[in-house]
CSV table of C-alpha atoms in Angstrom, one decimal:
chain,number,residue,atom,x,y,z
A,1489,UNK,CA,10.3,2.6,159.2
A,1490,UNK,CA,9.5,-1.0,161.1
A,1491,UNK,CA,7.1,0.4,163.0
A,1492,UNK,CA,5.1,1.9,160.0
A,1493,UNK,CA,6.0,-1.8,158.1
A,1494,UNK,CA,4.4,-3.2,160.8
A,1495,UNK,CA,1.0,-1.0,160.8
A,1496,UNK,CA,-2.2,-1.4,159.6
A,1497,UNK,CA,-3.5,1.6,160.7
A,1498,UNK,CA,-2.1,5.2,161.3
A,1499,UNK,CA,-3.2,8.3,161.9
A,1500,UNK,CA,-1.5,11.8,160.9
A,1501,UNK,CA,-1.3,14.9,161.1
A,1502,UNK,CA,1.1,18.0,159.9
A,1503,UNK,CA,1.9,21.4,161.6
A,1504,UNK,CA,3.7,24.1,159.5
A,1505,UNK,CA,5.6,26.4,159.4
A,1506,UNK,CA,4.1,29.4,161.7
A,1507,UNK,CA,1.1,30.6,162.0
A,1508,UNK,CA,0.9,33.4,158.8
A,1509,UNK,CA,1.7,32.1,155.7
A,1510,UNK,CA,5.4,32.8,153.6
A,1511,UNK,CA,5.6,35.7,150.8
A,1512,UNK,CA,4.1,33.2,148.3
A,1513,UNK,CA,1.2,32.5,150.7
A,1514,UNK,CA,2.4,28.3,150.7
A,1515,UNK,CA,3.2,26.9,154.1
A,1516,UNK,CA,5.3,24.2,153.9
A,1517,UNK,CA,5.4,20.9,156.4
A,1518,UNK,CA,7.5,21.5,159.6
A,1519,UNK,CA,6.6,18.7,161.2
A,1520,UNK,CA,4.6,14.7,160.6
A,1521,UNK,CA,2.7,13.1,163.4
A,1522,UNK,CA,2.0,9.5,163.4
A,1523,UNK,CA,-0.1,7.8,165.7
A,1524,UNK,CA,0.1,3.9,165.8
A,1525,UNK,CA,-1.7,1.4,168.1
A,1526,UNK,CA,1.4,1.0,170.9
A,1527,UNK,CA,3.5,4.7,170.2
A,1528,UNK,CA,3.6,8.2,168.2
A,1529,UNK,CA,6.4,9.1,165.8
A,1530,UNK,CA,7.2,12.6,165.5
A,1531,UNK,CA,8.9,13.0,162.0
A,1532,UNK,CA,11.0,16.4,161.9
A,1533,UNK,CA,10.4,17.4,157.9
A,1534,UNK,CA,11.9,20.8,158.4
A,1535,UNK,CA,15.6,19.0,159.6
A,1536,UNK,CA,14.7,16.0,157.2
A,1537,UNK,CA,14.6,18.4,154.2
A,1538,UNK,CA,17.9,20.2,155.4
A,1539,UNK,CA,19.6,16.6,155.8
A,1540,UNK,CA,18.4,13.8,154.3
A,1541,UNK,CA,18.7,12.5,150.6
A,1542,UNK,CA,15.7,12.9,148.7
A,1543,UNK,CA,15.7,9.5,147.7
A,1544,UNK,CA,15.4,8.3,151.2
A,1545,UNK,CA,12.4,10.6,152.0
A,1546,UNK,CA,10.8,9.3,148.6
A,1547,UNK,CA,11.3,6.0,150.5
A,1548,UNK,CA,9.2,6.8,153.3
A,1549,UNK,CA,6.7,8.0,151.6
A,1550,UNK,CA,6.3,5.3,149.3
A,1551,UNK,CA,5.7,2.9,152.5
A,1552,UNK,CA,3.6,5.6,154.3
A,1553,UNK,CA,1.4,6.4,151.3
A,1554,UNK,CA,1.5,3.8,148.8
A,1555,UNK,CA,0.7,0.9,150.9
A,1556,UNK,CA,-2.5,-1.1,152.2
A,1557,UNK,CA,-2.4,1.1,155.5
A,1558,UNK,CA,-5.1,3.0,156.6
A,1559,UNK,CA,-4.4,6.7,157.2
A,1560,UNK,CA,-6.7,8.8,159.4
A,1561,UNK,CA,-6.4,12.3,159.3
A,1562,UNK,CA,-8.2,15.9,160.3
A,1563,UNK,CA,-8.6,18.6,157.6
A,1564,UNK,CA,-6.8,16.5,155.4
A,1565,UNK,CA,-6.4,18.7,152.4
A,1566,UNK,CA,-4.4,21.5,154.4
A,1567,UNK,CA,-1.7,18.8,155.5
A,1568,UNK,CA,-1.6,16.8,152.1
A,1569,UNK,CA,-1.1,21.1,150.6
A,1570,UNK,CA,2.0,21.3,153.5
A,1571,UNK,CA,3.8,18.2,152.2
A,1572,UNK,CA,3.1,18.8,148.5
A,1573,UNK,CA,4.6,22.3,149.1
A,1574,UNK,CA,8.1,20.9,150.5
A,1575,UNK,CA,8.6,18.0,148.2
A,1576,UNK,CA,8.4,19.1,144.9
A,1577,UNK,CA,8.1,15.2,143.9
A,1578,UNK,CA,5.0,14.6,146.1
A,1579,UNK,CA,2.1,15.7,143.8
A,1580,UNK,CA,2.7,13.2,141.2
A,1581,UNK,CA,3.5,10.5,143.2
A,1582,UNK,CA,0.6,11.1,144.8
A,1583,UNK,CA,-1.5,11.5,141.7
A,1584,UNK,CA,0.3,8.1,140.5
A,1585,UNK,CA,-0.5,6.2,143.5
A,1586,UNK,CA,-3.8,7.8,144.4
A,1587,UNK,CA,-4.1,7.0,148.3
A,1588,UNK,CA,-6.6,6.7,150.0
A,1589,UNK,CA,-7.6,8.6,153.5
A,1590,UNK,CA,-9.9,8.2,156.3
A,1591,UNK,CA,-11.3,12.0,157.2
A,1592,UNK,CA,-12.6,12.3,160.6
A,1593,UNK,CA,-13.8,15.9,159.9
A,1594,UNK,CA,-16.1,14.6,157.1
A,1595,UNK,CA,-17.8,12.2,159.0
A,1596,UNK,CA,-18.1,15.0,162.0
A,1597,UNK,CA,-19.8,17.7,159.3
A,1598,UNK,CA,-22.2,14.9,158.6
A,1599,UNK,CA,-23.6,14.2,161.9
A,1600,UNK,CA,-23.0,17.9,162.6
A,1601,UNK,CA,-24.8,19.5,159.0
A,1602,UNK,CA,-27.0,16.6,158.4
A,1603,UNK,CA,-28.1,15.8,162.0
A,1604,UNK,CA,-26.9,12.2,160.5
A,1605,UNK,CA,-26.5,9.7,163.2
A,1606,UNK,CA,-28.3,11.6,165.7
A,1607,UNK,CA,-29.2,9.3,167.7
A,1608,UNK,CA,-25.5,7.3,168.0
A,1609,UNK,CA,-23.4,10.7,168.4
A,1610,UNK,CA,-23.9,13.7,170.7
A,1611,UNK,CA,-24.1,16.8,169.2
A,1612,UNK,CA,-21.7,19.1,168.2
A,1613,UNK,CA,-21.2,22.9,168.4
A,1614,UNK,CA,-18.8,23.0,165.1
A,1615,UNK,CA,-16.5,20.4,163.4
A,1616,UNK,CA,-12.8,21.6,164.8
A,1617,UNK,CA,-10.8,18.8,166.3
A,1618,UNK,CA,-11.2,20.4,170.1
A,1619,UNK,CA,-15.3,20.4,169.9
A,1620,UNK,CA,-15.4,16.8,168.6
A,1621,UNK,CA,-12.6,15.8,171.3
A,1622,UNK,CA,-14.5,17.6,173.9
A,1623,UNK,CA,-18.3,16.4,172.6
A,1624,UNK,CA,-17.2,12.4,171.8
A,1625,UNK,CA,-14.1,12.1,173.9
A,1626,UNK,CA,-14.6,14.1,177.2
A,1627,UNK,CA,-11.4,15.5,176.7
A,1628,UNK,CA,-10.1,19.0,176.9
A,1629,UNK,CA,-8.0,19.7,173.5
A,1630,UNK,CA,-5.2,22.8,174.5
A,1631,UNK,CA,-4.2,24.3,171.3
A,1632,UNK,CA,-1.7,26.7,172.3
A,1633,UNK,CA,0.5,25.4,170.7
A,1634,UNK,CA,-1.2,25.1,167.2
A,1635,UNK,CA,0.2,29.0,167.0
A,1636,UNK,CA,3.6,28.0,167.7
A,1637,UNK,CA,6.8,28.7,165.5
A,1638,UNK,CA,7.3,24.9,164.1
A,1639,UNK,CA,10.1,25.9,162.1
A,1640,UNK,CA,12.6,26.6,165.4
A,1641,UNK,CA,15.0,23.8,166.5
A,1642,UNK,CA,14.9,22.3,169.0
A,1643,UNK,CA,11.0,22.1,169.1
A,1644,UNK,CA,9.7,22.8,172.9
A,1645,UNK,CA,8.8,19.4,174.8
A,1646,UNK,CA,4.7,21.2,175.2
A,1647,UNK,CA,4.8,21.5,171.2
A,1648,UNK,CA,6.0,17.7,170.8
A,1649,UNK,CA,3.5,17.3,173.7
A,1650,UNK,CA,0.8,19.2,171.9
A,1651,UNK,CA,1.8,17.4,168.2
A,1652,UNK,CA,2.0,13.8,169.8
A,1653,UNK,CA,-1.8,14.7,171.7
A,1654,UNK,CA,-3.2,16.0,168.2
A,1655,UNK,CA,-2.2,12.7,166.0
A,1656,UNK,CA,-3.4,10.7,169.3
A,1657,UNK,CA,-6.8,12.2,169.4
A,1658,UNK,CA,-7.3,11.7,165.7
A,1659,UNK,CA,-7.0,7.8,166.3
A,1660,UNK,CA,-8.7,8.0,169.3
A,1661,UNK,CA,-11.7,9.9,167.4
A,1662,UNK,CA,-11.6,7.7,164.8
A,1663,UNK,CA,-11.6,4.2,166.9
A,1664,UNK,CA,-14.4,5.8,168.9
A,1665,UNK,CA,-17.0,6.4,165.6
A,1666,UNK,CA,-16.1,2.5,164.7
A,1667,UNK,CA,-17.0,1.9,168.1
A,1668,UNK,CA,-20.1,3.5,167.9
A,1669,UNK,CA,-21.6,2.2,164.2
């Protein structure tokens, strides 16, 4: 929590569950990535839900989503739909507050649908987090992981390796377009 106090900018991102959805075709949030300037936080939502209070995850999420920080995300729909499906609560505090995100997809279906910024950005082959890692980054993105089981404790130290490397690459991705314009 003093770490997030102290932010101005994070980046997230959310795995769930496993990779085929439950009966009722709702993944819920297994896991929260945060990347900040100087360290990633892995937030373990499936043993928070099992353990903690709800008042003390409302907490959390008041700081992480109704503050003046910037939050940078991928496909940021999917892992807002994750955390609305495990806390009840969330979907009207989030329609209360109304936060607001930074999507690096968007901006990467731009240059790659509209051709817009052509000349800043090289081109991209699709708008999935490993292309635009790859294309802008000159990184190699392994997702093997991605098609993990999130939900079984303890997590593996490649799937913390592989969630910690996602949220990482979304701020990196992000600093590297303010870079550019």
């Amino acid at each position: 929590m003093t770490k997030l106090c102290q932010a101005d900018v994070v980046a997230f991102d959310v795995e769930a569950g496993f990779v085929c959805q439950n009966a009722d075709g709702i993944q819920q949030a297994a896991l929260l990535q945060i990347a900040l300037k100087d360290c990633i936080l892995l937030i373990d939502i499936y043993t928070l839900v099992q353990t903690v209070d709800d008042e003390h995850i409302k907490i959390f999420f008041e700081l992480f989503l109704g503050t003046d920080i910037k939050r940078i995300g991928f496909a940021i729909k999917s892992d807002l739909d994750y955390l609305r499906n495990t806390f009840e609560w969330l979907p009207e505090h989030i329609r209360k507050i109304q936060p607001i995100f930074h999507c690096v997809q968007k901006f990467a279906e731009n240059v790659y649908t509209k051709h817009a910024f052509s000349d800043i950005f090289p081109p991209l082959n699709g708008t999935s987090l490993k292309e635009i890692v790859y294309k802008w980054l000159d990184k190699d993105l392994d997702k093997t992981e991605r098609q993990g089981n999130w939900l079984k404790r303890p997590l593996s130290k490649e799937q913390m390796i592989y969630a910690a490397m996602d949220a990482k690459f979304h701020w990196d991705v992000f600093y590297y377009v303010k870079r550019k314009l």
